[in-house]
Each structure stands twice: as C-alpha cells, then as structure tokens.
mmCIF file of C-alpha atoms (C1' of nucleotides) in Angstrom:
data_model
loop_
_atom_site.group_PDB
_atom_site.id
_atom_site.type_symbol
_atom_site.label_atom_id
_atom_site.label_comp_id
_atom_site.label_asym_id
_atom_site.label_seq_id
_atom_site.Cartn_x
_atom_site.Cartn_y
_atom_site.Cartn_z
ATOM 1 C CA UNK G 912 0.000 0.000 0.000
ATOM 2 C CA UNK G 913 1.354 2.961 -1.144
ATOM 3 C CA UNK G 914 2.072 6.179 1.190
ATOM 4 C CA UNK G 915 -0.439 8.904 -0.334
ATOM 5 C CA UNK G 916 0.711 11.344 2.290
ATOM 6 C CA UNK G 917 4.262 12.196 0.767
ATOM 7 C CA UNK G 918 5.120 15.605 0.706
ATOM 8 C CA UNK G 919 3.116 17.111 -2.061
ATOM 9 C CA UNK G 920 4.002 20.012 -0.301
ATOM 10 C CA UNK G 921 1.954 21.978 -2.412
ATOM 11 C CA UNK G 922 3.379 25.260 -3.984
ATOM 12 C CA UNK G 923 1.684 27.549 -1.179
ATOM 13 C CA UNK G 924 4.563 28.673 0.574
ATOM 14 C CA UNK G 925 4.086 32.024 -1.516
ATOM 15 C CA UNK G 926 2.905 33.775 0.925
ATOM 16 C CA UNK G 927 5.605 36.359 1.671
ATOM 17 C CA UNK G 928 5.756 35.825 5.284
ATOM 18 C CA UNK G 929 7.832 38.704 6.289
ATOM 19 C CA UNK G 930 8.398 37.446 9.856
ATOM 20 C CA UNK G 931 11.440 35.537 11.178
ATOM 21 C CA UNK G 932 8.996 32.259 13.079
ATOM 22 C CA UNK G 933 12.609 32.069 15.467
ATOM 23 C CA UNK G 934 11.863 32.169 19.304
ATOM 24 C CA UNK G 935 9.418 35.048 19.747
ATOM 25 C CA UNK G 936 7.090 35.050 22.651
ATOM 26 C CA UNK G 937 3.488 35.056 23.040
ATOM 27 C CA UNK G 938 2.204 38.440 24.583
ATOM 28 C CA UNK G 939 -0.467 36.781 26.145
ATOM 29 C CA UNK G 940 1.038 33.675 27.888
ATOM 30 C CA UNK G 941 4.818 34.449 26.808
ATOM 31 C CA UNK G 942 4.726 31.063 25.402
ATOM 32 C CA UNK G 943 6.151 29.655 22.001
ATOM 33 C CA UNK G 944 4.905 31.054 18.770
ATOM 34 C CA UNK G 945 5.437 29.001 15.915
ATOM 35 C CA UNK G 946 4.785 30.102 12.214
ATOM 36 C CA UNK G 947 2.038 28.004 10.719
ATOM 37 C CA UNK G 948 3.116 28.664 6.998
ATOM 38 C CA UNK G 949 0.359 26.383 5.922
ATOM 39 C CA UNK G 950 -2.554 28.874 7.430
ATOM 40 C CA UNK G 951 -0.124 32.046 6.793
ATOM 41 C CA UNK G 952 -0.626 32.574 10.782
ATOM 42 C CA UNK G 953 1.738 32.320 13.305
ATOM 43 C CA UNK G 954 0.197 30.975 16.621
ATOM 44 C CA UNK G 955 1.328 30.907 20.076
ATOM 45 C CA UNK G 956 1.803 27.198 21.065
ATOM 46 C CA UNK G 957 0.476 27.285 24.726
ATOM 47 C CA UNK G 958 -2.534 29.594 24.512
ATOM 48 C CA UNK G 959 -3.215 29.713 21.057
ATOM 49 C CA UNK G 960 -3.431 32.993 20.518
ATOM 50 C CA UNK G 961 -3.010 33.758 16.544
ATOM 51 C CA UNK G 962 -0.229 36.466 16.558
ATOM 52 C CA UNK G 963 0.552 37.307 13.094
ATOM 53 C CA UNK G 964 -2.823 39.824 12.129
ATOM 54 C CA UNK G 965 -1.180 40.589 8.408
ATOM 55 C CA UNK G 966 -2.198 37.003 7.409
ATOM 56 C CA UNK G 967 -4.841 36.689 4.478
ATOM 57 C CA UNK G 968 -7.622 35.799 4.331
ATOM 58 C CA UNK G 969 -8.391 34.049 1.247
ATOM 59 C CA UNK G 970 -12.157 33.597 2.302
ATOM 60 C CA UNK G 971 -13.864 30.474 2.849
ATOM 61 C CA UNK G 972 -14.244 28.889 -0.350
ATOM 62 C CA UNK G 973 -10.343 28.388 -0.862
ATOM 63 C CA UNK G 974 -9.808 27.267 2.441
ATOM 64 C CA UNK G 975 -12.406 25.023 2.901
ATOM 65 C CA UNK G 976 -11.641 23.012 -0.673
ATOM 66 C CA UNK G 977 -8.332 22.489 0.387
ATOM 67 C CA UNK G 978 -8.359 21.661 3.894
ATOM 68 C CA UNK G 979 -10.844 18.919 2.856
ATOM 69 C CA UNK G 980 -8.613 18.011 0.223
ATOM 70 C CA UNK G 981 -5.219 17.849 2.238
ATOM 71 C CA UNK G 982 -7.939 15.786 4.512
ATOM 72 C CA UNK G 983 -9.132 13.407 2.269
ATOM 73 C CA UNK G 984 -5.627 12.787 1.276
ATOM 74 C CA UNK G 985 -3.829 12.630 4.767
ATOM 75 C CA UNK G 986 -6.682 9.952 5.987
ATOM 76 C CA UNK G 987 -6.383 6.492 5.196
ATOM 77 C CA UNK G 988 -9.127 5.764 7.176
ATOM 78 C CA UNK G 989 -11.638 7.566 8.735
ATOM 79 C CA UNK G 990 -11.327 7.055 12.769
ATOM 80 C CA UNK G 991 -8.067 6.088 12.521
ATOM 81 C CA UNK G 992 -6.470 9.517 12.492
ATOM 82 C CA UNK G 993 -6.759 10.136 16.167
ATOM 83 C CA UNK G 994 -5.223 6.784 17.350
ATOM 84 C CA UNK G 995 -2.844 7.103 14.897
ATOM 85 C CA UNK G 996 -1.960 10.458 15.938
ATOM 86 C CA UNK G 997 0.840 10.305 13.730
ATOM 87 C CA UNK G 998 -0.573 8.583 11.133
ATOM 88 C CA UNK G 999 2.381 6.016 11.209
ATOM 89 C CA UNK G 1000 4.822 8.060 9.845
ATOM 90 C CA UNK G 1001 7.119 8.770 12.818
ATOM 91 C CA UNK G 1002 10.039 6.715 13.346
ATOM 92 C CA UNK G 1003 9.441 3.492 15.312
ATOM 93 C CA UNK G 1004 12.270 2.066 17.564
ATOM 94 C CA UNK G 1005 12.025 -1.473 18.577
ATOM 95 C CA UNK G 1006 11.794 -2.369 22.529
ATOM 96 C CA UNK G 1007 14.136 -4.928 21.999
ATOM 97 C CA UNK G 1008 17.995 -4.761 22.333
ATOM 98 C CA UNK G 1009 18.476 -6.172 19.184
ATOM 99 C CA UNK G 1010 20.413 -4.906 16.145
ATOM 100 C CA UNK G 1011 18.830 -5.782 12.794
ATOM 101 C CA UNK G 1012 20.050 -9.007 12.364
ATOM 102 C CA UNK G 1013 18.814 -10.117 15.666
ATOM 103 C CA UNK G 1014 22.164 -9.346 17.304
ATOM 104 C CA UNK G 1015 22.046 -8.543 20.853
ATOM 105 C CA UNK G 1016 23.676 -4.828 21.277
ATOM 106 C CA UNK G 1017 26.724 -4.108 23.420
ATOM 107 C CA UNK G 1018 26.011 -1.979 26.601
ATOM 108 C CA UNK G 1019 27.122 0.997 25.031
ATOM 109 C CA UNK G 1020 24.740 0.701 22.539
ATOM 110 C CA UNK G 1021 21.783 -0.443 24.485
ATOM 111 C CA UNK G 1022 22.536 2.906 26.669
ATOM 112 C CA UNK G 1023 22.164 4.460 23.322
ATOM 113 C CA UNK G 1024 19.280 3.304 21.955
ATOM 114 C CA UNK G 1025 17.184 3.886 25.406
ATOM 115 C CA UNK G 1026 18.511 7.854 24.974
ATOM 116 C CA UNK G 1027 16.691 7.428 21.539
ATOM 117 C CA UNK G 1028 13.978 5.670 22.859
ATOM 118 C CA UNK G 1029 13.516 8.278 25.347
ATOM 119 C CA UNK G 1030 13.594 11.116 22.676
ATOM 120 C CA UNK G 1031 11.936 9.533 19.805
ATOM 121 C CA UNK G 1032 9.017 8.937 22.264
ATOM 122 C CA UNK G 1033 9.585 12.888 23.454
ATOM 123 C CA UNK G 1034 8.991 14.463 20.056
ATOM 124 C CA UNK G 1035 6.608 11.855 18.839
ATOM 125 C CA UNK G 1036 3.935 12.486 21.061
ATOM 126 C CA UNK G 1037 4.596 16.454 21.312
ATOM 127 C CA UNK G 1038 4.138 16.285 17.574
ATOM 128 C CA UNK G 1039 1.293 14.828 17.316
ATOM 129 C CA UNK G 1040 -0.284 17.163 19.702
ATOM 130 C CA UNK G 1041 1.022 19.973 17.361
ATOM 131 C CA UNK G 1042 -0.092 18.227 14.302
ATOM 132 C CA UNK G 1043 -3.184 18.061 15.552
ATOM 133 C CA UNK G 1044 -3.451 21.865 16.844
ATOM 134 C CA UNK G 1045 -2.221 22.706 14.075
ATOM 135 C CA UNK G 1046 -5.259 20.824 11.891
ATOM 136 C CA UNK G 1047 -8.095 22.301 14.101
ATOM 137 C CA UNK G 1048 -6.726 25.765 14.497
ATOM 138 C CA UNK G 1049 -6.849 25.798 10.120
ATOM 139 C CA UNK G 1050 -10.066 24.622 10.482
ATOM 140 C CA UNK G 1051 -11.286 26.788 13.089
ATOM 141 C CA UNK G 1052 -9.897 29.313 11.250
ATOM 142 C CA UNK G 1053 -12.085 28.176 7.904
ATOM 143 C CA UNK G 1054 -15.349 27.833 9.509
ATOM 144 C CA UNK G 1055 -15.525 30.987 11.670
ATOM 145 C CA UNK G 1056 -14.294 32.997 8.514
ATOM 146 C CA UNK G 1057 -17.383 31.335 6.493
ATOM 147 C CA UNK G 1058 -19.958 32.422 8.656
ATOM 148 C CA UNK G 1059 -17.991 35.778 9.435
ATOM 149 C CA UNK G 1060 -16.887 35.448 13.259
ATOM 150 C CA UNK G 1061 -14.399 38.094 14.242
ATOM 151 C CA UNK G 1062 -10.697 37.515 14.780
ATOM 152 C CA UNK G 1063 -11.195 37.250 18.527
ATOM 153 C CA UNK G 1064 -14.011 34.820 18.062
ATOM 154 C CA UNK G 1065 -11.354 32.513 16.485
ATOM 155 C CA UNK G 1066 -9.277 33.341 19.489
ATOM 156 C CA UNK G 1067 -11.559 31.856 21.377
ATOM 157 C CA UNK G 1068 -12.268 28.847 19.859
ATOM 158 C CA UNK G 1069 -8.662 28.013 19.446
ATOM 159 C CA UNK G 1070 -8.011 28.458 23.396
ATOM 160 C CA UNK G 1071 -11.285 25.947 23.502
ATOM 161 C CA UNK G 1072 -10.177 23.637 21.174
ATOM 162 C CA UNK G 1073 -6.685 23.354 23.686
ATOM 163 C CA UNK G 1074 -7.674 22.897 26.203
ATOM 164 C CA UNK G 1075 -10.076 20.184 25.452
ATOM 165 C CA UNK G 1076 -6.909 18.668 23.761
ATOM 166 C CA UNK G 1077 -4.627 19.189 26.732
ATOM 167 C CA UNK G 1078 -7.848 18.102 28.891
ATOM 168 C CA UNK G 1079 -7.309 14.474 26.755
ATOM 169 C CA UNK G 1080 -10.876 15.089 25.782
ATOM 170 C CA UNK G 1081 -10.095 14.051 21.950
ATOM 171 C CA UNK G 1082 -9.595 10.672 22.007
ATOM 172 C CA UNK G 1083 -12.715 9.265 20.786
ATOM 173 C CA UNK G 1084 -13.970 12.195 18.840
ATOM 174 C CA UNK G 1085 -13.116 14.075 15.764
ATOM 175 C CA UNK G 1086 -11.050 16.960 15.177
ATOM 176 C CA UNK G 1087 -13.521 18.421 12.766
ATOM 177 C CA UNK G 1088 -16.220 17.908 15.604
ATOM 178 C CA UNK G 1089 -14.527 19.481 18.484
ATOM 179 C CA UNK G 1090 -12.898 22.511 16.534
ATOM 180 C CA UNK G 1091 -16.469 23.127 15.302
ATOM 181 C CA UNK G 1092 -17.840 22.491 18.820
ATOM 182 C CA UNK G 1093 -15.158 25.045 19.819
ATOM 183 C CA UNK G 1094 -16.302 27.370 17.438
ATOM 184 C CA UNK G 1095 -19.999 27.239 18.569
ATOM 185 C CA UNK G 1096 -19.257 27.653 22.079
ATOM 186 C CA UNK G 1097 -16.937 30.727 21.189
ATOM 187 C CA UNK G 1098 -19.211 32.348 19.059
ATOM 188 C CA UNK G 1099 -22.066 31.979 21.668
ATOM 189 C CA UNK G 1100 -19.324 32.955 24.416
ATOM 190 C CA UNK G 1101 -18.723 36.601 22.869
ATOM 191 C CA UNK G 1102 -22.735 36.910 22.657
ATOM 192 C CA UNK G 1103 -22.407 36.624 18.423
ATOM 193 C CA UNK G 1104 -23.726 33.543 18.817
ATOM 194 C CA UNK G 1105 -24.664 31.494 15.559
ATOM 195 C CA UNK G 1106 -27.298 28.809 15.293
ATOM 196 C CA UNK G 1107 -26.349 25.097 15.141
ATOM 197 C CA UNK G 1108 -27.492 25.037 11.310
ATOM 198 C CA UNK G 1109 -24.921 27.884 10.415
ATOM 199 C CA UNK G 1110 -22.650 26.076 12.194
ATOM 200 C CA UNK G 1111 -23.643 22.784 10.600
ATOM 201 C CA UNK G 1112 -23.225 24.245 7.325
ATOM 202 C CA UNK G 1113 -19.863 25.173 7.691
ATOM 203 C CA UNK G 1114 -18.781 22.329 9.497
ATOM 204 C CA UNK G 1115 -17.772 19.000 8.209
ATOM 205 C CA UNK G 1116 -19.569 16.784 10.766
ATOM 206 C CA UNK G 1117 -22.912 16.220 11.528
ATOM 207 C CA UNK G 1118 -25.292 18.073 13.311
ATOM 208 C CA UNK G 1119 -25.929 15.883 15.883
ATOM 209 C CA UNK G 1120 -22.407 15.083 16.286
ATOM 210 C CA UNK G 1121 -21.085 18.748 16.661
ATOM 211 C CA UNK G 1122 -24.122 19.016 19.474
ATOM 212 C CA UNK G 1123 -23.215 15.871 20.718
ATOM 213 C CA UNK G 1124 -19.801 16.910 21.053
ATOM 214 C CA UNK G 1125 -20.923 20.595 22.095
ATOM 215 C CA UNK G 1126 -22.245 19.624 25.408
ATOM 216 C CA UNK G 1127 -19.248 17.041 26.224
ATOM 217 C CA UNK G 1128 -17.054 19.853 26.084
ATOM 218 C CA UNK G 1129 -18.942 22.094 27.932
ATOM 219 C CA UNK G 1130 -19.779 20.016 30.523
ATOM 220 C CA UNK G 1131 -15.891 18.898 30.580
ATOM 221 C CA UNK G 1132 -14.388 22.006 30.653
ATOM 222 C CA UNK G 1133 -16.650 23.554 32.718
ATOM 223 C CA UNK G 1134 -17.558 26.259 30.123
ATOM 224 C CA UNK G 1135 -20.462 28.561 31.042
ATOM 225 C CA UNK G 1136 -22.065 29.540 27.797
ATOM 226 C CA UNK G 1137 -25.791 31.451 28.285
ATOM 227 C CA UNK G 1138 -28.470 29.834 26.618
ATOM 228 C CA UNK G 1139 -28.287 32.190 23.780
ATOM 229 C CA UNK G 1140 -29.824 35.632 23.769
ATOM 230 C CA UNK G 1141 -32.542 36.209 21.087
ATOM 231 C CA UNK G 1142 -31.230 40.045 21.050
ATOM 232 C CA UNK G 1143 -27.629 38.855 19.707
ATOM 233 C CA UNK G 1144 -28.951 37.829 16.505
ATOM 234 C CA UNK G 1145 -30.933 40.475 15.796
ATOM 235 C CA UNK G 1146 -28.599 43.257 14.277
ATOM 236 C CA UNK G 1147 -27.250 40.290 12.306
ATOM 237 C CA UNK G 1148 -30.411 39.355 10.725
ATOM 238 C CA UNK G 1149 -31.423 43.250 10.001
ATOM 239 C CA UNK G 1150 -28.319 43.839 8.642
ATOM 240 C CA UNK G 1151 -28.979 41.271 6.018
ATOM 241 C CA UNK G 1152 -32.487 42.480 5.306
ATOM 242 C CA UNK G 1153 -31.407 46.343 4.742
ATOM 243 C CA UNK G 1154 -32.924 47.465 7.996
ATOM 244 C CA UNK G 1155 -32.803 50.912 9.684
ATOM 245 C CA UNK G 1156 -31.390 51.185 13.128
ATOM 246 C CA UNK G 1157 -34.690 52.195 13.942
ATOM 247 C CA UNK G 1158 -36.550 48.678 13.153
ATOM 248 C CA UNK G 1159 -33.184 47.277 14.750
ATOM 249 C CA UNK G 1160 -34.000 48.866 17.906
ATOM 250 C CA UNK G 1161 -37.766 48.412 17.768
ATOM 251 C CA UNK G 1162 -36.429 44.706 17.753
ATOM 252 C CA UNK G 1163 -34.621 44.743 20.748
ATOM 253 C CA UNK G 1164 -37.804 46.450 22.450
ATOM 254 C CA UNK G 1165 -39.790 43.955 21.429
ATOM 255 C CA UNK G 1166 -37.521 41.305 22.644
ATOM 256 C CA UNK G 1167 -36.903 42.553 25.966
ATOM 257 C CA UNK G 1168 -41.107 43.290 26.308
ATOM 258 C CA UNK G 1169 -41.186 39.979 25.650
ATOM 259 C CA UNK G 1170 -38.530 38.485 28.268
ATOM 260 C CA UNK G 1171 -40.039 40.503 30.926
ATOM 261 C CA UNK G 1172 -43.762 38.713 30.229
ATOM 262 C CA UNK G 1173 -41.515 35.251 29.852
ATOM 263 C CA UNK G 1174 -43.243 34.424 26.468
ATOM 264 C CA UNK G 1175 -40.030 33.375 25.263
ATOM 265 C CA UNK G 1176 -38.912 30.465 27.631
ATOM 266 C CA UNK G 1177 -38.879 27.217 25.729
ATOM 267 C CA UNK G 1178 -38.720 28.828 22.400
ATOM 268 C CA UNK G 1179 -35.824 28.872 20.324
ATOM 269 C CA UNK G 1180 -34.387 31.926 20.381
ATOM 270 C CA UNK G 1181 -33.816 32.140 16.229
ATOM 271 C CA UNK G 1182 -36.711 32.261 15.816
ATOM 272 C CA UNK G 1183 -37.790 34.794 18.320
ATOM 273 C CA UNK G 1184 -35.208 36.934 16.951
ATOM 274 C CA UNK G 1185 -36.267 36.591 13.840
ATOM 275 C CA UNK G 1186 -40.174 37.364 14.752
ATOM 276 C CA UNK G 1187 -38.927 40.241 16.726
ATOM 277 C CA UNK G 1188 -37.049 41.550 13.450
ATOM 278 C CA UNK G 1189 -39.784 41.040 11.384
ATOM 279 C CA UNK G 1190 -42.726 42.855 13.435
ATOM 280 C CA UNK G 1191 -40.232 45.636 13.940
ATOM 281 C CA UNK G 1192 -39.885 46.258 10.220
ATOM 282 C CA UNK G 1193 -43.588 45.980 10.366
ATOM 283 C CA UNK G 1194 -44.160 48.560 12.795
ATOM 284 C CA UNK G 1195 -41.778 51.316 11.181
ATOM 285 C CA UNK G 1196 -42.973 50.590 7.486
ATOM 286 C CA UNK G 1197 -39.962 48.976 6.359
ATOM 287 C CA UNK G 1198 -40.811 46.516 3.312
ATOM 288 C CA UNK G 1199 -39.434 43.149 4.259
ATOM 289 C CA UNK G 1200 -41.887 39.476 4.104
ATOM 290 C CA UNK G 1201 -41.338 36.875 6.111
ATOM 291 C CA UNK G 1202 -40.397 34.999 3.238
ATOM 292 C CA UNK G 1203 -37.039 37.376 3.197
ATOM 293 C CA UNK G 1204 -36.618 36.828 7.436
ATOM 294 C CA UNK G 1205 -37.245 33.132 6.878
ATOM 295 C CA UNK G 1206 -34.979 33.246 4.411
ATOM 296 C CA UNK G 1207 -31.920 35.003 6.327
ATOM 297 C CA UNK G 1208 -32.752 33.287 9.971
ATOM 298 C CA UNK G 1209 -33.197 29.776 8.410
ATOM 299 C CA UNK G 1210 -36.572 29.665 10.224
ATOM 300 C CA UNK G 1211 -39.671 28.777 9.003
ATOM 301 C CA UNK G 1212 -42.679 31.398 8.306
ATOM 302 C CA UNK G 1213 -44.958 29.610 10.479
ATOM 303 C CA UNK G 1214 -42.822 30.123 13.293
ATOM 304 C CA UNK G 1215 -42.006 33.507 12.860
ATOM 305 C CA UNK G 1216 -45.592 34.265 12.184
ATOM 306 C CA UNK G 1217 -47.092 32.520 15.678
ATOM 307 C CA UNK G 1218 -43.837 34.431 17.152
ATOM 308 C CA UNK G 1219 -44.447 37.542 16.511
ATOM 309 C CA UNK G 1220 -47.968 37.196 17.151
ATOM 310 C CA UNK G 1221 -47.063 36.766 20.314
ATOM 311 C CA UNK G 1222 -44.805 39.286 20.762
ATOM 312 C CA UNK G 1223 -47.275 41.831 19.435
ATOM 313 C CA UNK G 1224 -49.557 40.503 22.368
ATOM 314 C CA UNK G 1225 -46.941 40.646 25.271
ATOM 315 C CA UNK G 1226 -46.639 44.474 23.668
ATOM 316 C CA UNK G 1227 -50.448 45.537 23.679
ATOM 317 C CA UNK G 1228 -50.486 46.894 26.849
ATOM 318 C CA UNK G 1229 -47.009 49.171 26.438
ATOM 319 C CA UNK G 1230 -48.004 52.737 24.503
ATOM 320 C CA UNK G 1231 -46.840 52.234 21.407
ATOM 321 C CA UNK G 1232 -44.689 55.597 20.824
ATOM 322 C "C1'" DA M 991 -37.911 4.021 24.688
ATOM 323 C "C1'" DT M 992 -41.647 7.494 25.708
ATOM 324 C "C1'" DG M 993 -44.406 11.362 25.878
ATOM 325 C "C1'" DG M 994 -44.812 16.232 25.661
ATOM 326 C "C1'" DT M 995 -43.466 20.356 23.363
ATOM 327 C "C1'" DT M 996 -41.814 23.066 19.538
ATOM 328 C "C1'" DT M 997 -40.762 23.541 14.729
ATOM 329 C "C1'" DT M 998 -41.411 22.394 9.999
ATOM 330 C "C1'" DT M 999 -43.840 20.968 5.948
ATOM 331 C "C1'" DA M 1000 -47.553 21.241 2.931
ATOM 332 C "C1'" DC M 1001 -51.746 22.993 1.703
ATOM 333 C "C1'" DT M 1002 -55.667 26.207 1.467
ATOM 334 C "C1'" DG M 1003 -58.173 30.630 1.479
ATOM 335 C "C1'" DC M 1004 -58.166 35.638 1.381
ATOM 336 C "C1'" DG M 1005 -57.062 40.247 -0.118
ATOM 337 C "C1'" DT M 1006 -54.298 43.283 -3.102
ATOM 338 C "C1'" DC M 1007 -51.486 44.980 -6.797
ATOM 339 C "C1'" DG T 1369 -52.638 35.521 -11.712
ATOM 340 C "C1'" DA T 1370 -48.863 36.161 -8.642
ATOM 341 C "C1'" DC T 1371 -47.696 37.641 -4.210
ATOM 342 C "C1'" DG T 1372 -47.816 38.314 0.683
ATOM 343 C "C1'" DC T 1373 -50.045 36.754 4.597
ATOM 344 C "C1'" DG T 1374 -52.798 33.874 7.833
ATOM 345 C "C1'" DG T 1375 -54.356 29.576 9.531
ATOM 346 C "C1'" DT T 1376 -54.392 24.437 10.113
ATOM 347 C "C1'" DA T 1377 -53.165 19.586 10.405
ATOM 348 C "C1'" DA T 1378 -49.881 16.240 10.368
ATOM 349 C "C1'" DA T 1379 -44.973 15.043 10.443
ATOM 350 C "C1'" DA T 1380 -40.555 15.678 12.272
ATOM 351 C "C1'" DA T 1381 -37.267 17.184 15.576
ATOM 352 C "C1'" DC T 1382 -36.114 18.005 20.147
ATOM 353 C "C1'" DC T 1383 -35.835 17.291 25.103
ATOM 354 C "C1'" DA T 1384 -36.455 15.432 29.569
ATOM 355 C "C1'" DT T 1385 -37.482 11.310 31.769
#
DNA sequence: ATGGTTTTTACTGCGTC
DNA sequence: GACGCGGTAAAAACCAT
C-alpha cells in the first residue's frame, strides 16, 4: 500500500511571510509562537493565541476546498487519524535490544538506543499534539471565517479547542467535531452567537455530532455559555435584510417586552429573533416578508408568524410611541 | 424508549397589486 | 394571476425522563 501522504508540499509557501517564526514570545502567555506557513498565521503554542494579524484571508471557499482536500488525502481511514496520531509516519524504535540481524547490542549501545527511545518517544507524542493543533486551528480558522466570526471569536475557539486537547478530551472524537464544537461555544461565548445550522453548514460533521460533542465539552471544561440571547442575533439578521437602526431597535424592544412577560422560555431563540425583526420592520414601514426573514434566519414562516404574534400581544399593553 | 413540546412541511383561502 | 399573509393539520425534531 502505497504512502499517499508524501510531501506534495503543495506550492503555497508564496505567501511572503515577512516574519522571522525564530523564538518570539506570546504576549499573552509568553509562550512559544510558531509560524504556521500552511494557514499564513503564526500561533502561540500554549494559549493559542493567533499572533501574526497581516495574514490573508483568502475567504472560505479556498480554504475550505483544500483543507478537505489535504484531509481526504492525509486519511487512510476515517477514525483512525486520532489513534494514529501520527498517522504512522514517525520513526518506530524497537523495545528490543536487538540490532537488525537479531544481534544482541553491546552496553554501550543499548545505553544508546534507550537515549533514543527516550527522545523519539519525546517528540513523537509532542508532535502529534502539534499536528493536531495545528489541523483544528486551520479549520477553526475556515469555519468561523465562512460564517464571518471576528478575529477574537477565532481566538476563542482556538483556546477551547486546547484545552479540550490538553484536557485528553479528543480521544474518541473528531477533530472536525470538536474545533467546530469550539467554534460554537466561542461564538455563543462573545454573545455573536450562531445557530447550530450555520454552524452545521460550515462544518464538516454532523449536526448531531457537533451538538453531541458541544455539550461534552462544555460540561468537561466547565464552560459557562448562556443559553443564547434572542437580542444577539438580531442586528445580524437586520443587517442582512437592509434594515434601519430604527426597526433594529424596535427589535430589541420587542424582545426585551417579551422576556419581561416570559413568552419566550422554551422557544428557540432564532426564531424569536427573527419574529422580533420582522414585526419591527412591520411597525416602522420597512418593506421586508417573512419569506425574506425566513430566508436570512433559516426559520420557518410559520414560526415567525405565531412568534411575533405573540410578541405583538406581550406588547399591547405598552403605549406604542 | 416514551411522551410532551416546539418547529417544519404542505396545503388552502383571502385580499391586493 | 402572482404575491404576501394567515391559519391548520400532520410530520418531524427536540428534550427530559
């Protein structure tokens, strides 16, 4: 079986990286930064933190392809990446004192080898830890830019998505799935939350699995993430429909109206915001349909329509100005 | 696994441009 | 007649137990 994973180092080192990658130190944690010349970044090894701000962004699209691609062709098979952390292409070094022809070695070898031993072992497993980082922080990187987090979103996520590794919390589970898990929980950590679907979009796993995965590492780590606040979605969504700041802010009325009558508990909070963004536009004459809100908050018209019904009730007794 | 709740899907009727 | 909107019933998804 042939080795697919030889170095095809593909011709991307073009990026002028203007930096010397030599022993600088991370501002935050004045750990190790190490140039990632495959993600144009240079990240801080300990905390995460991406350093280098100049890198491009070459948008989604580009990324995505070819992280899947150097994906598809660095698997050989699909679980087997995370046992493998190395994906068997480390050097191995027998246990046994034996040269080989099946010699036994002379002391002064033996004394050698264990030094190897010792060392190969050493830089083995810290490599695969980096390997790995270095993987999830790409594709955090890919899906945050595709559903437009900001840079300290990323941050975020990348600080997640170590410790769960340093927390051991990988074996068992994906990379994809716990750097997009990391992503969700950063996103809704910074209150610019996105739903699970935008997410899911983005994301190479499964729904279920990235939830799946979600709560683990929340529960693990000890993260406290809000249940997510309609309010944060709403500039989002009225952004996207061309709304003033005036329907914007109508929206958040609305929204806070209702979570003083406690209409909202039990209902997703999409679709509230989406409700809220739609009655807003309503109330200050702003053309929009709820095909268009549907469309934008990936919720159905139905709901936003028995929504904002309700939030036009919890409303009726407040003067409307 | 189950039952209760919420969301979605699909369809229908109504008014307006 | 197409479009936006409203309602309904049944299916699906979700969540706690």
């Amino acid at each position: 079986m042939s080795n697919r994973n030889t170095r095809t180092r593909t011709n991307e080192q073009e990026q002028t990286e203007e930096q010397t990658d030599a022993s600088l130190d991370c501002p935050e944690c004045s750990g190790t930064v190490v140039a990632d010349d495959e993600h144009g970044e240079t990240v801080c090894t300990d905390c995460g933190l991406v350093i280098e701000e100049d890198s491009v962004d070459r948008g989604p699209e580009w990324r995505a392809f070819d992280a899947k691609e150097k994906d598809e062709k660095s698997r050989v098979g699909a679980p087997t990446t995370n046992m493998m952390h190395d994906k068997g292409l480390s050097t191995n070094i027998d246990w046994r004192d034996k040269d080989a022809y099946g010699n036994a070695l002379s002391g002064k070898q033996r004394k050698k080898m264990q030094r190897l031993r010792k060392w190969n072992e050493r830089f083995r497993t810290r490599d695969s830890k980096e390997r790995n980082l270095k993987q999830a922080l790409g594709e955090i990187d890919r899906m945050a830019s595709a559903v437009g987090l900001p840079e300290n979103v990323r941050e975020t996520a990348s600080v997640i998505y170590r410790r769960a590794l340093d927390e051991n919390l990988l074996p068992g589970r994906s990379i994809e799935g716990v750097s997009t898990a990391s992503v969700y929980a950063a996103a809704r950590q910074a209150g610019v939350p996105r739903s699970l679907d935008e997410i899911t979009d983005v994301s190479r796993v499964e729904k279920s699995e990235i939830a799946r995965t979600y709560r683990y590492v929340v529960r693990e780590l000890g993260l406290e993430v809000a249940p997510a606040d309609p309010e944060s979605y709403v500039p989002r969504f009225a952004s996207s429909l061309g709304l003033s700041e005036e329907s914007e802010r109508r929206a958040r009325e609305l929204l806070q109206n209702a979570k003083e009558k406690g209409v909202h508990s039990g209902k997703s909070p999409v679709g509230l915001a989406a409700a809220a963004v739609y009655a807003a536009a309503l109330l200050t004459n702003e053309k929009t349909t709820q095909a268009a809100v549907s469309e934008v908050a990936d919720i159905s018209e139905v709901t936003i329509r028995n929504r904002y019904h309700e939030l036009l009730e919890a409303e009726q007794d407040i003067p409307i100005a």
